[in-house]
Amino acid sequence: MADSTSEKPLRLMAEAFKDLADTVNSGSAEVELAPFSRACSLVSPLFVCLGIAFKFAEMDYVAKVHDIAEASKSIVTLQAMLERDVRDNSVKKSGSHSRNLLRVKRGLDMVKLLFEQILVTEGDSLRDPASKAYAQVFAPHHGWAIRKAVAAGMYVIPTKGQLLRKLNEDESSARIQMQNFATACAPVVLYIDKLFLTRELGIDW
Ligand code: 1PW
């Protein structure tokens, strides 16, 4: 693992998503799997920093990002990846690239919301920001057992101060990077939603 004392995971995440957002916002280029999966993998340290309670979330996220990185060896764009699954009638199949993409997108959306909530929440507890982000993004798709486990995990997530120390940030630098990530992540999430919606695949499964 990278040396967490010298690295700035938040800055790396924000910069990678700024590049993806630029591609999306240019409207002229398709998003490629290789830079996308690389950017997504830069979000994993954040899940690690959220501690043992989110070990399963981290493992699930890392495995799905890895699957997309593997796909990048033979498929160039997100669009082509979806089209291949549509052709093979495997979009919703367990473990399909497209299904994994939808889960990874939710992970990104949750981190975006988590940051937005942190930015508007006073105090040092992350429980409310994290609970709100989870409730909005994942809870509708999770059964009772996972929802209960996540709710229990909310009691042992680190405080904001602890999280920022692990991320090697102070309050003001973290605010900037969180805002930058949230801003850059938004068009990327919308782009992925559109990939599914324009093919009438839905995004609520
Ligand atoms: C930042 C605050 C902390 C909130 C973390 C919430 C993380 C929620 C993700 C927990 C997922 C762990 C359990 C795995 C669930 C899978 O069944 C599910 N994956 C997801 C990401 O919802 C569906 O994956 P599948 O069936 O397509 O392989």
Coordinates of C-alpha atoms in Angstrom, one line a residue, residues 24-189:
V24 CA -17.5 14.4 -20.4
N25 CA -18.0 18.1 -20.6
S26 CA -16.2 18.5 -23.9
G27 CA -19.1 16.5 -25.4
S28 CA -16.8 15.4 -28.2
A29 CA -14.9 12.4 -26.7
E30 CA -16.1 9.2 -25.2
V31 CA -15.0 8.2 -21.7
E32 CA -12.4 5.4 -21.9
L33 CA -12.3 2.5 -19.5
A34 CA -8.6 2.8 -18.7
P35 CA -8.6 6.3 -17.3
F36 CA -12.1 5.7 -15.7
S37 CA -11.0 2.6 -13.8
R38 CA -7.7 4.3 -12.8
A39 CA -9.7 7.3 -11.4
C40 CA -12.1 5.0 -9.6
S41 CA -9.2 3.1 -8.0
L42 CA -8.0 6.3 -6.5
V43 CA -11.2 6.5 -4.4
S44 CA -10.5 3.2 -2.7
P45 CA -8.1 4.7 0.0
L46 CA -11.1 6.7 1.2
F47 CA -13.1 3.6 1.8
V48 CA -10.0 2.1 3.6
C49 CA -9.8 5.2 5.8
L50 CA -13.5 4.8 6.8
G51 CA -12.3 1.8 8.8
I52 CA -13.1 -1.8 9.5
A53 CA -16.8 -1.2 9.5
F54 CA -16.7 -0.6 5.7
K55 CA -14.3 -3.4 4.9
F56 CA -17.1 -5.2 2.9
A57 CA -18.0 -2.0 1.1
E58 CA -14.3 -1.5 0.2
M59 CA -13.8 -5.1 -0.9
D60 CA -16.9 -5.0 -3.1
Y61 CA -15.9 -1.7 -4.6
V62 CA -12.3 -2.7 -5.3
A63 CA -13.4 -6.0 -6.9
K64 CA -15.8 -4.2 -9.2
V65 CA -13.3 -1.5 -10.2
H66 CA -10.8 -4.3 -10.8
D67 CA -13.2 -6.0 -13.2
I68 CA -13.6 -2.8 -15.2
A69 CA -9.8 -2.4 -15.3
E70 CA -9.6 -5.9 -16.7
A71 CA -12.2 -5.1 -19.3
S72 CA -10.1 -2.1 -20.4
K73 CA -7.6 -4.6 -21.8
S74 CA -10.0 -5.6 -24.6
I75 CA -12.7 -2.8 -24.7
V76 CA -11.9 0.9 -25.2
T77 CA -14.9 2.9 -24.0
L78 CA -17.6 2.6 -21.4
Q79 CA -20.1 2.9 -24.2
A80 CA -18.6 -0.1 -26.1
M81 CA -18.6 -2.1 -22.8
L82 CA -22.3 -1.6 -22.3
E83 CA -23.1 -2.3 -26.0
R84 CA -21.2 -5.6 -25.8
D85 CA -23.2 -6.6 -22.7
V86 CA -26.5 -5.6 -24.4
R87 CA -25.5 -7.7 -27.4
D88 CA -24.7 -10.7 -25.2
N89 CA -27.9 -10.1 -23.2
S90 CA -25.8 -10.0 -20.0
V91 CA -26.3 -6.4 -18.7
K92 CA -28.1 -7.4 -15.5
K93 CA -26.3 -10.7 -15.0
S94 CA -24.3 -11.0 -11.7
G95 CA -20.7 -10.0 -12.3
S96 CA -21.3 -8.4 -15.7
H97 CA -19.1 -5.4 -16.5
S98 CA -22.2 -3.2 -16.9
R99 CA -23.7 -4.3 -13.6
N100 CA -20.4 -3.7 -11.9
L101 CA -20.2 -0.2 -13.5
L102 CA -23.7 0.6 -12.1
R103 CA -22.5 -0.4 -8.6
V104 CA -19.2 1.5 -8.9
K105 CA -21.2 4.6 -10.0
R106 CA -23.2 4.3 -6.8
G107 CA -20.0 4.2 -4.8
L108 CA -18.9 7.4 -6.6
D109 CA -22.2 9.0 -6.1
M110 CA -22.2 8.1 -2.4
V111 CA -18.7 9.6 -1.9
K112 CA -19.8 12.8 -3.7
L113 CA -22.9 13.1 -1.4
L114 CA -20.8 12.2 1.6
F115 CA -18.4 15.1 0.8
E116 CA -21.3 17.5 0.1
Q117 CA -22.8 16.6 3.5
I118 CA -19.5 17.0 5.3
L119 CA -19.2 20.5 3.8
V120 CA -22.5 21.6 5.2
T121 CA -22.4 19.8 8.5
E122 CA -21.1 21.3 11.7
G123 CA -19.1 19.3 14.2
D124 CA -16.8 16.4 14.1
S125 CA -19.1 13.4 13.7
L126 CA -19.4 11.8 10.2
R127 CA -22.4 9.7 11.3
D128 CA -25.0 12.1 9.9
P129 CA -23.2 12.8 6.6
A130 CA -22.5 9.2 6.0
S131 CA -26.0 8.0 7.0
K132 CA -27.6 10.5 4.7
A133 CA -25.3 9.6 1.7
Y134 CA -26.0 5.9 2.3
A135 CA -29.7 6.4 2.7
Q136 CA -30.0 8.3 -0.6
V137 CA -27.7 6.2 -2.8
F138 CA -27.5 2.6 -1.6
A139 CA -30.2 1.9 1.0
P140 CA -33.0 1.6 -1.6
H141 CA -31.0 -1.2 -3.3
H142 CA -30.0 -3.1 -0.2
G143 CA -31.9 -5.7 1.8
W144 CA -32.6 -5.6 5.5
A145 CA -29.4 -7.4 6.6
I146 CA -27.0 -5.1 4.7
R147 CA -28.9 -2.0 5.8
K148 CA -28.6 -3.1 9.4
A149 CA -24.9 -3.9 9.1
V150 CA -24.3 -0.5 7.5
A151 CA -26.3 1.2 10.3
A152 CA -24.2 -0.6 12.9
G153 CA -21.0 0.5 11.0
M154 CA -22.1 4.1 11.3
Y155 CA -21.4 4.0 15.0
V156 CA -17.7 3.1 14.5
I157 CA -16.7 5.3 11.6
P158 CA -13.9 7.7 12.4
T159 CA -14.5 11.3 13.3
K160 CA -13.9 13.9 10.7
G161 CA -10.6 14.9 12.5
Q162 CA -9.5 11.3 12.4
L163 CA -10.4 10.9 8.8
L164 CA -8.6 14.0 7.7
R165 CA -5.5 13.0 9.6
K166 CA -5.5 9.6 7.8
L167 CA -6.0 11.5 4.5
N168 CA -3.1 13.8 5.3
E169 CA -5.2 16.9 5.0
D170 CA -6.2 19.8 7.2
E171 CA -9.7 21.2 7.4
S172 CA -9.2 23.9 4.8
S173 CA -7.3 21.9 2.2
A174 CA -9.8 19.0 2.7
R175 CA -12.7 21.3 2.0
I176 CA -11.2 22.4 -1.3
Q177 CA -10.5 18.9 -2.5
M178 CA -13.9 17.6 -1.3
Q179 CA -15.6 20.4 -3.2
N180 CA -13.4 19.8 -6.3
F181 CA -14.2 16.1 -6.2
A182 CA -17.9 16.6 -5.8
T183 CA -18.0 19.1 -8.7
A184 CA -16.0 16.9 -11.0
C185 CA -17.9 13.7 -10.0
A186 CA -21.3 15.1 -10.8
P187 CA -21.1 15.1 -14.7
V188 CA -19.4 11.7 -14.6
V189 CA -22.2 10.1 -12.6

